[in-house]
XYZ file of C-alpha atoms in Angstrom:
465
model
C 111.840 87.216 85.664
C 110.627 88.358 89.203
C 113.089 86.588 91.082
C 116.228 87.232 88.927
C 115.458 91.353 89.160
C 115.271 91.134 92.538
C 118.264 88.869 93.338
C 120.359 91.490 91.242
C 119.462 94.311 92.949
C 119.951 92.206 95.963
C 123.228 91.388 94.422
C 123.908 94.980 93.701
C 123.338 96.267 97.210
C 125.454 93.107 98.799
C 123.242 92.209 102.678
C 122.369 96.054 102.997
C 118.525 95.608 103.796
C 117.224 98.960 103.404
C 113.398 99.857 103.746
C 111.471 99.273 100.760
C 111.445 103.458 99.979
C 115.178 103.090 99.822
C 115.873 100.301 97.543
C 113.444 101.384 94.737
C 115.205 105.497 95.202
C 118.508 103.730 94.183
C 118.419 100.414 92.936
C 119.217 101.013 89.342
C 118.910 97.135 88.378
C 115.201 96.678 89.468
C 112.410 97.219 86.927
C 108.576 97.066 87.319
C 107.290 93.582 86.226
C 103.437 92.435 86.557
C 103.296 91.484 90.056
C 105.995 93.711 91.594
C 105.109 96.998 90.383
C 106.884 100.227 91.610
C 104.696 102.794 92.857
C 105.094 106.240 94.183
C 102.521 108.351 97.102
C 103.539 111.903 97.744
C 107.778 111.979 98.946
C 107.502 108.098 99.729
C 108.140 104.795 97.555
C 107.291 102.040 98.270
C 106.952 98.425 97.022
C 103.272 97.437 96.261
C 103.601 94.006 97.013
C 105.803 94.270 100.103
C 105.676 91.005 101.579
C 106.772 88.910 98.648
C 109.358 91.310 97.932
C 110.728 91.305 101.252
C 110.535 87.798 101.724
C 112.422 87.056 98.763
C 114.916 89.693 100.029
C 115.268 88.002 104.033
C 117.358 84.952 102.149
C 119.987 86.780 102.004
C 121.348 86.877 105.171
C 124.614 88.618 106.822
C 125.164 85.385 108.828
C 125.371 82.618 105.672
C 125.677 82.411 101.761
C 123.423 83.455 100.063
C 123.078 80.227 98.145
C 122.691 78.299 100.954
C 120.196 80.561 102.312
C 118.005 80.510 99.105
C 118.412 76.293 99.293
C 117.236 76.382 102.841
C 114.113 78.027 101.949
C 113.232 75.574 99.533
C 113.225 73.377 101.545
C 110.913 74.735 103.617
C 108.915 77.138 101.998
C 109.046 80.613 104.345
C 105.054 81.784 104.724
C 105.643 85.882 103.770
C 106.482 88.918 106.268
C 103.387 90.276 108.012
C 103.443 93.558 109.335
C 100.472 96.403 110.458
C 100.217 98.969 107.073
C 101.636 101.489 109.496
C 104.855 100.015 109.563
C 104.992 98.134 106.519
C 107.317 100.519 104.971
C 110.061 100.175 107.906
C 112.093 97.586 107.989
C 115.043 97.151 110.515
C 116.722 99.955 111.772
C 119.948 101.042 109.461
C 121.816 101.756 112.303
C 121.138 97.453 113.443
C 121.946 97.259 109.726
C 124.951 98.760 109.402
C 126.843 97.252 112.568
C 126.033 93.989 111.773
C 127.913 94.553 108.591
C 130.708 96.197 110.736
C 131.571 92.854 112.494
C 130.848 90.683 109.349
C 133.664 92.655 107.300
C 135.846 93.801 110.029
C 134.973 97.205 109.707
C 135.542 100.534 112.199
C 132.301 101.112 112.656
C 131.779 104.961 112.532
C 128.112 104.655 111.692
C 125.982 103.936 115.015
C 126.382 106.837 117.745
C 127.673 104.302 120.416
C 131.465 105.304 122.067
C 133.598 102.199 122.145
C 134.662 103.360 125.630
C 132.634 102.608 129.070
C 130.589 105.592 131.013
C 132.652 107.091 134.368
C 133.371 104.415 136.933
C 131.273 106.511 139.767
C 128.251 106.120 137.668
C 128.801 102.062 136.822
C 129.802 101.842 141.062
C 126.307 103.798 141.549
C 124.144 101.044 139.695
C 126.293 98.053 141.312
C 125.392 99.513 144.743
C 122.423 99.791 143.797
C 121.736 96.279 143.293
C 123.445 95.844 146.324
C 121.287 97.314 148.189
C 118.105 95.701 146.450
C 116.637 98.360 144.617
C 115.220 95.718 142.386
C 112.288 95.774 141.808
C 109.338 98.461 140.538
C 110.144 101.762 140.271
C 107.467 103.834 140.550
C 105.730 104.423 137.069
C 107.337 107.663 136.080
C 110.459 107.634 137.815
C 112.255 107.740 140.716
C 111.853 110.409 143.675
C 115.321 111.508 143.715
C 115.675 110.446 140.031
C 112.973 113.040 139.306
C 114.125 116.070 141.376
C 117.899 115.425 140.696
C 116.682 116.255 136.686
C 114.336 119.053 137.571
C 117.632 120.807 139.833
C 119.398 119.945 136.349
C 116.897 121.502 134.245
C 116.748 124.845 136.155
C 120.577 125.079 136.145
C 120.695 124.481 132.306
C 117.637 126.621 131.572
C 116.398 128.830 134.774
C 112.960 126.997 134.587
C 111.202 125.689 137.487
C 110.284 122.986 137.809
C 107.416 120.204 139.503
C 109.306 117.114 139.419
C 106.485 115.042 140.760
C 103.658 116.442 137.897
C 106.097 117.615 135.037
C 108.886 115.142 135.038
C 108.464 111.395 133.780
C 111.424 108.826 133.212
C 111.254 106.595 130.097
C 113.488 103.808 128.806
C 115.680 106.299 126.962
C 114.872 109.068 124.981
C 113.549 106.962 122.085
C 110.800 106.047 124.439
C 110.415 109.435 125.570
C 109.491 110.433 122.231
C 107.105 107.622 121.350
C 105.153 108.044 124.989
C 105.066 111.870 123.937
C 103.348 111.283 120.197
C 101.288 108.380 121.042
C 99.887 110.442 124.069
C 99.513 113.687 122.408
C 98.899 113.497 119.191
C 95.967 112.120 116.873
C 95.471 109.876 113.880
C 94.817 113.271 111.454
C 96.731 115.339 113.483
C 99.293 116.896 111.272
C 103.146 117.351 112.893
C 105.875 118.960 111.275
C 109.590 117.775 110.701
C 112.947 119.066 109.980
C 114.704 116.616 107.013
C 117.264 114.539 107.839
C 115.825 113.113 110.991
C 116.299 110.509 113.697
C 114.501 107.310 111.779
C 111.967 106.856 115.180
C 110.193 110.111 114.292
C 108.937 109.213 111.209
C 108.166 105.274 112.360
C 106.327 106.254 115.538
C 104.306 109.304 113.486
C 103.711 106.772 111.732
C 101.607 104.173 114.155
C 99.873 107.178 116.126
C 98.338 107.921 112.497
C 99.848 111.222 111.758
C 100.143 113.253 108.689
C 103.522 114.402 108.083
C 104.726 117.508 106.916
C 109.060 117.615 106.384
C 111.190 120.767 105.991
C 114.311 120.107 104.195
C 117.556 121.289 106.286
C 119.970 121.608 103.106
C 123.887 121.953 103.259
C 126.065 123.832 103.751
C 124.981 124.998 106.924
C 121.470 123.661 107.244
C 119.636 126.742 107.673
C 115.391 126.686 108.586
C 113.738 128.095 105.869
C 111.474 129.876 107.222
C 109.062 130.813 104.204
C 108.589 127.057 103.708
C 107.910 126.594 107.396
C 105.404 129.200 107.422
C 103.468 127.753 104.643
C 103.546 124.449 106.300
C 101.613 125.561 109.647
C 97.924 124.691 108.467
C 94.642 124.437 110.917
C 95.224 120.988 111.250
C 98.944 120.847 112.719
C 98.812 119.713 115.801
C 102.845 120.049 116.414
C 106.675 120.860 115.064
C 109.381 117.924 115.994
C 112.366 119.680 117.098
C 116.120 118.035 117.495
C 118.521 120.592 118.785
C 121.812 119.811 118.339
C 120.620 118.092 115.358
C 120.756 114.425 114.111
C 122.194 113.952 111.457
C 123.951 116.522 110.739
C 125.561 118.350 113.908
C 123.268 122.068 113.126
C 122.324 123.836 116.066
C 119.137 125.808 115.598
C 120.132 129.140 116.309
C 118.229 131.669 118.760
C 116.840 133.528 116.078
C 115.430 130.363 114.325
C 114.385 129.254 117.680
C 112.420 132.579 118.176
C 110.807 132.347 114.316
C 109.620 128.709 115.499
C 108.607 129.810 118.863
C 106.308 133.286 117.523
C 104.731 130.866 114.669
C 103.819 128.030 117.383
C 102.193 130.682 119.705
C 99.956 132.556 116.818
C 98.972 128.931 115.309
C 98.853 127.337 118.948
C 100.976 124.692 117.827
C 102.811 122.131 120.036
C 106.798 121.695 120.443
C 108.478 118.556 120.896
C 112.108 118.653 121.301
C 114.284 116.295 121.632
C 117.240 117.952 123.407
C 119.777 114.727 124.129
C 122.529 116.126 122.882
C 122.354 119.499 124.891
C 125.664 118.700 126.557
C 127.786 118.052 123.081
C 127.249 122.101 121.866
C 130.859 122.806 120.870
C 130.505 125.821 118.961
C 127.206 127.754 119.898
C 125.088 127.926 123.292
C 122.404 125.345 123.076
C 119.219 127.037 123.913
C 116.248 124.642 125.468
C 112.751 125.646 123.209
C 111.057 125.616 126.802
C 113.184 128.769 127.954
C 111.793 130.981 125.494
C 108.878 132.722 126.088
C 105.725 131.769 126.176
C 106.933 128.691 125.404
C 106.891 126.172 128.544
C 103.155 125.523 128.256
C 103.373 124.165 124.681
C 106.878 122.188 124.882
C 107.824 118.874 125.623
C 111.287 118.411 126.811
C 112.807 115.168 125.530
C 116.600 113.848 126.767
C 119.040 111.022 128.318
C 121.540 109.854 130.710
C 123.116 107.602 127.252
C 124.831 110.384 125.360
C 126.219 112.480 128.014
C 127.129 109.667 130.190
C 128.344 107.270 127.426
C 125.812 104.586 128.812
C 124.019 104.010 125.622
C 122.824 100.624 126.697
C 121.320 101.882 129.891
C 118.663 103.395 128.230
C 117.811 106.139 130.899
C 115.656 108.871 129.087
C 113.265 111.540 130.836
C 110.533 114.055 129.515
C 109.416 117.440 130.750
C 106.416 118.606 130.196
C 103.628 120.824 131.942
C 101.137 118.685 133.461
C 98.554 119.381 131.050
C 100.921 117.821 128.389
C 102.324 115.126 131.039
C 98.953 113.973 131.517
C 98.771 112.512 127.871
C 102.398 111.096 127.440
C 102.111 109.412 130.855
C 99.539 107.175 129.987
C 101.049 105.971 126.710
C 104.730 105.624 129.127
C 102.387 103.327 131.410
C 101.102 100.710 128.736
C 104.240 101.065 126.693
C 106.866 100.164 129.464
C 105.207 101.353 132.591
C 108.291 101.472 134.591
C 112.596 102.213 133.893
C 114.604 100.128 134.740
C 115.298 100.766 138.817
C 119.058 100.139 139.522
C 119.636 102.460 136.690
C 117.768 104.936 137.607
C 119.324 105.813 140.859
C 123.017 105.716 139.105
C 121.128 108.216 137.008
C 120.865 110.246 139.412
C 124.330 110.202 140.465
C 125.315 111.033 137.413
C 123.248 114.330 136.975
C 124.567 115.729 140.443
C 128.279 115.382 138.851
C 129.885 118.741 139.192
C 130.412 121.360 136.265
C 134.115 120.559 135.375
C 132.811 117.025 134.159
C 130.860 118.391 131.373
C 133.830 120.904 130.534
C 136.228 118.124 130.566
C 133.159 115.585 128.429
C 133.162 118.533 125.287
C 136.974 119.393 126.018
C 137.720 115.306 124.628
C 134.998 115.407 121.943
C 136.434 118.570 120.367
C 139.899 116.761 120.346
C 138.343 113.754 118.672
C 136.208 115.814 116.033
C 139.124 117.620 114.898
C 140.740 114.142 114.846
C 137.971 113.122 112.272
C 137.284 116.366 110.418
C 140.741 117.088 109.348
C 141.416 113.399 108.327
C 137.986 113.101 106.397
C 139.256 116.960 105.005
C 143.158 115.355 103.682
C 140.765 112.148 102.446
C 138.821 114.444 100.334
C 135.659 114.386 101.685
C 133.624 117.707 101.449
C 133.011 117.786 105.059
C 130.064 120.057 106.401
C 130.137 122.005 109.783
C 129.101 120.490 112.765
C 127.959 122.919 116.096
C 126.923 119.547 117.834
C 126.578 115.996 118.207
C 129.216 113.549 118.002
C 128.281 113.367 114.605
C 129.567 115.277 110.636
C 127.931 114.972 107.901
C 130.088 114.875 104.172
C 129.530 115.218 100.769
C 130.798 111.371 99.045
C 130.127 112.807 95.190
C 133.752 113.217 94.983
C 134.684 109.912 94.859
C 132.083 109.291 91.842
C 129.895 106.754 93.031
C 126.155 107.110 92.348
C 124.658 107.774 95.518
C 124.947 106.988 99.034
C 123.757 103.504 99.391
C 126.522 102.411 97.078
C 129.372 104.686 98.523
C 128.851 103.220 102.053
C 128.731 99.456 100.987
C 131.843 100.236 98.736
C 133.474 101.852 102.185
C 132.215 99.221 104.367
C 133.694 96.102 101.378
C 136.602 97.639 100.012
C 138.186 100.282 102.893
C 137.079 98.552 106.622
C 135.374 101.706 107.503
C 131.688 101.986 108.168
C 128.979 105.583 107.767
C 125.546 105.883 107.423
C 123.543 107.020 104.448
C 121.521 109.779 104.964
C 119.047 109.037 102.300
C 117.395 106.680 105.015
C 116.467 110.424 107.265
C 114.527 111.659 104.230
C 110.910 111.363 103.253
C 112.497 111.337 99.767
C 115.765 109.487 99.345
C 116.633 111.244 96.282
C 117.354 114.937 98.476
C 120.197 112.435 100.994
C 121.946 110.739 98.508
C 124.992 112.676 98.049
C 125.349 112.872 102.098
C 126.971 110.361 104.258
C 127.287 110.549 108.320
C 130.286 109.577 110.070
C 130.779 109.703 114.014
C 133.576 110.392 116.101
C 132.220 108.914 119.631
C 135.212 106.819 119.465
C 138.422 106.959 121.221
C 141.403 108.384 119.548
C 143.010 105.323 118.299
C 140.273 104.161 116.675
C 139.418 107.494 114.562
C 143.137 107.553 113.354
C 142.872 103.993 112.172
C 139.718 104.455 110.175
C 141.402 107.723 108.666
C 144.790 106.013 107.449
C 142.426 103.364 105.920
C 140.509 105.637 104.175
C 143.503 107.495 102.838
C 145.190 104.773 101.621
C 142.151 103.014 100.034
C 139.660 106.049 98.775
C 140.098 106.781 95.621
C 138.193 109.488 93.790
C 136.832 109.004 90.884
C-alpha cells in the first residue's frame, strides 16, 4: 500500500521532485498510511519518515524510465538518503529542477533567471587577459584591491555613502554566498530573523543551518504591499534581524521609500539588523531603487548584499560582494573564510572592469529589458494570464487559476508537458505552500526571439478551463 501511494503521486507530479513540504501541500493522491504518516509543525509540512519516502521517490529519474529505474534498484538495493535535520526538508533546488525538465521536453525555459545571451565582450576580454597575465592563483581572502575600491567608488555613486573598501567591503562567490557568509557570521541558533513571503529559496535553507527561528511576512498580490501592522507585531526581543530583497524575487515589487522608512524607524527602536540583498539594483524600471544603507541611521545596522551576474549577464561567474561596517564585516568574514575563503581571481579583476563601465551602459542594460518585458507581459496579457506588476527584476509574477488547474505544481508540469514552455511555482518561496499556489513566475532575461516563441506556443496551446 506504501509504495503504490507514493508511486501515484509520483505519477501524478511526472519527475518534478519538489521538497517534501511541497508534495504533501498538493499531492491530492497521497494518504497517511502507518509508516508514512503526514504531519504538520507551525507553516511547514513535512514527511515524517523522510528518507524512505525520498528514496522511494529518487527512482524516478529525468534521465531514464521509470520502470527501469525501479528494476535497477532491485537489483541493488539503494541504502536511504541521509541528510543533517537542518536540511532534511530541502531537497534540490527547483530552479536545478525545473531546467533539467526544460532540456528533457524541449521546453523554453522561462523559469531559471539565467539570459540565454553572453555578458559584454570587454568584460569576457578582461578575464581572458587576465589569465594571460597569470592572475591565477589566491586572491586575497576578501577580495581584490582594485576589485574592492572599484565597488566602494560604485557604491558611493549609487548611494552617496562612503566607503572603507579595505574593512567594509568583502567579495564572495556570488551573492548567494554573500548571504550565507552574512547569516552564518551574524546570526545565532535562537536568534529570530524576519522574512518577506515569496522569497529567494537560499534564505530559508541557510536560516535554516545557522539555527534560526523564522518569522515570514506575506507580500500578497496585486501589488505586494508590506503590511506593516503584521510587521510590527513580528519584531519581538529575540529578533536578531529583517531579510530584505529590493527589487524583489519573485515577484518584481520594489519596496517603496516609505516602506523602506517604516522598516528602517522599527529596526532602530528594536535595534534590529538589516540584510539586504540588493542584486537587482540595476533592473528598477519603474521606481528609484533606494539602498536600506542610505537611509538614516541605517549604515551601522545594514548589510549590503549584490553581484557582477545579473547586471553583467555573467551568471556563471559567480562574482558577489557584501558591505558592511566593520563591526558587522568582522562576523561575515570569518564564515566567507571557512566557507570559500577566496573568489575566484581572473574573475575578479574582469569584475572590476565591469563596474568602471560608464553610465550609458546601464541606460542602454534597462532600455533592452523594458523592450523584452513588454514583449512578455503583453503576450502572457493576450494568453490570458492575470499578470501582476513588476517595478523590477527580470522577473512577473501571474495568476494561472484561469486556466482551471488546481494549483501551481500541476499548471507548470502541464505547461512544461503539453505547451514547451517552462515557469516556476511560487508555492516553493512560501513557508506555507497553500498562500503560492495560484502564482506562477515567468522571466524575460531572454532575447527577443525566444520570448515571442514561448508566447505563440502558449497561445496556441493554453486553453482555459
Amino acid at each position: 500500500m506504501q509504495s503504490q501511494c507514493t508511486w501515484t503521486c509520483c505519477q501524478m507530479l511526472g519527475c518534478l521532485s519538489f521538497k517534501p513540504s511541497t508534495l504533501f501541500a498538493f499531492s491530492k493522491h497521497l494518504r497517511s498510511t502507518s509508516s508514512d504518516r503526514l504531519w504538520t509543525r507551525g507553516c511547514s509540512l513535512r514527511v515524517a519518515n523522510y528518507p524512505s519516502f525520498m528514496a522511494t521517490l529518487s527512482t524516478v529519474s529525468t534521465e531514464k524510465d521509470a520502470v527501469s529505474s525501479q528494476n535497477d534498484s532491485a537489483q541493488k538495493p539503494q541504502p536511504p538518503l541521509q541528510v543533517a535535520k537542518r536540511l532534511e526538508k530541502f531537497k534540490t533546488t527547483i530552479f536545478t529542477q525545473m531546467s533539467s525538465l526544460a532540456i528533457k521536453h524541449g521546453a523554453i525555459n522561462l523559469g531559471q533567471g539565467f539570459p540565454n545571451f553572453d555578458g559584454p565582450e570587454f568584460v569576457k576580454e578582461a578575464a581572458i587577459q587576465a589569465i594571460k597575465d597569470g592572475k591565477n592563483q589566491y586572491a586575497r581572502g576578501y577580495g581584490v584591491p582594485e576589485l574592492n575600491s572599484t565597488i566602494a567608488s560604485r557604491f558611493k555613486k549609487d548611494t552617496g555613502l562612503v566607503v572603507d573598501p579595505e574593512k567594509e567591503i568583502t567579495v564572495t562567490s556570488g551573492c548567494t554566498e554573500a548571504i550565507a557568509a552574512t547569516i552564518l557570521g551574524l546570526i545565532n541558533p535562537g536568534d529570530e530573523v524576519i522574512l518577506f513571503a515569496p522569497f529567494y529559496d537560499s534564505y530559508e535553507a541557510t536560516l535554516s543551518m545557522a539555527g534560526a527561528k523564522i518569522r515570514c511576512i506575506t507580500l500578497r498580490p496585486p501589488d505586494f504591499a508590506v503590511p506593516i501592522n503584521e510587521l510590527k507585531s513580528a519584531i519581538t526581543e529575540n529578533t536578531r534581524a529583517i531579510l530584505l530583497n529590493t527589487p524583489h524575487n519573485p515577484t518584481g515589487k520594489m519596496f517603496t521609500r516609505e516602506e523602506l522608512n517604516t522598516i528602517a524607524s522599527l529596526c532602530i527602536e528594536n535595534d534590529v539588523l538589516v540584510f539586504a540583498d540588493e542584486v537587482y539594483d540595476k533592473l528598477a524600471f519603474e521606481m528609484e531603487h533606494i539602498s536600506m544603507a542610505s537611509l538614516p541611521g541605517m549604515y551601522e545596522r545594514t548589510v549590503t548584499m549584490n553581484s557582477l551576474g545579473k547586471t553583467f549577464s555573467l551568471t556563471g561567474w559567480k562574482i558577489g560582494w557584501a558591505i558592511a561596517p566593520p563591526h558587522l564585516t568582522w562576523g561575515l568574514r570569518q564564515a566567507h573564510a571557512f566557507l570559500t575563503f577566496a573568489t575566484s581571481t581572473p574573475m575578479q579583476w574582469a569584475a572590476a572592469t565591469a563596474l568602471n563601465a560608464p553610465d550609458s551602459y546601464y541606460i542602454e542594460l534597462k532600455r533592452d529589458y523594458m523592450a523584452k518585458k513588454e514583449i512578455l507581459v503583453e503576450g502572457l496579457k493576450a494568453v490570458g494570464f492575470k499578470v501582476f506588476p513588476s517595478s523590477g527584476t527580470y522577473f512577473v509574477v501571474v495568476d494561472h487559476t484561469p486556466f482551471g488547474l488546481d494549483n501551481d505544481i500541476a499548471f507548470c508540469e502541464y505547461l512544461i508537458k503539453e505547451v514547451g514552455v517552462v515557469a516556476i511555482p511560487t508555492s516553493v518561496f512560501y513557508l506555507n505552500p497553500e498562500e503560492g499556489k495560484n502564482l506562477i513566475r515567468f522571466t524575460f532575461c531572454k532575447d527577443e526571439e525566444t520570448l515571442r516563441t514561448a508566447v505563440e506556443r502558449m497561445k496556441e496551446k493554453l486553453r482555459r478551463g
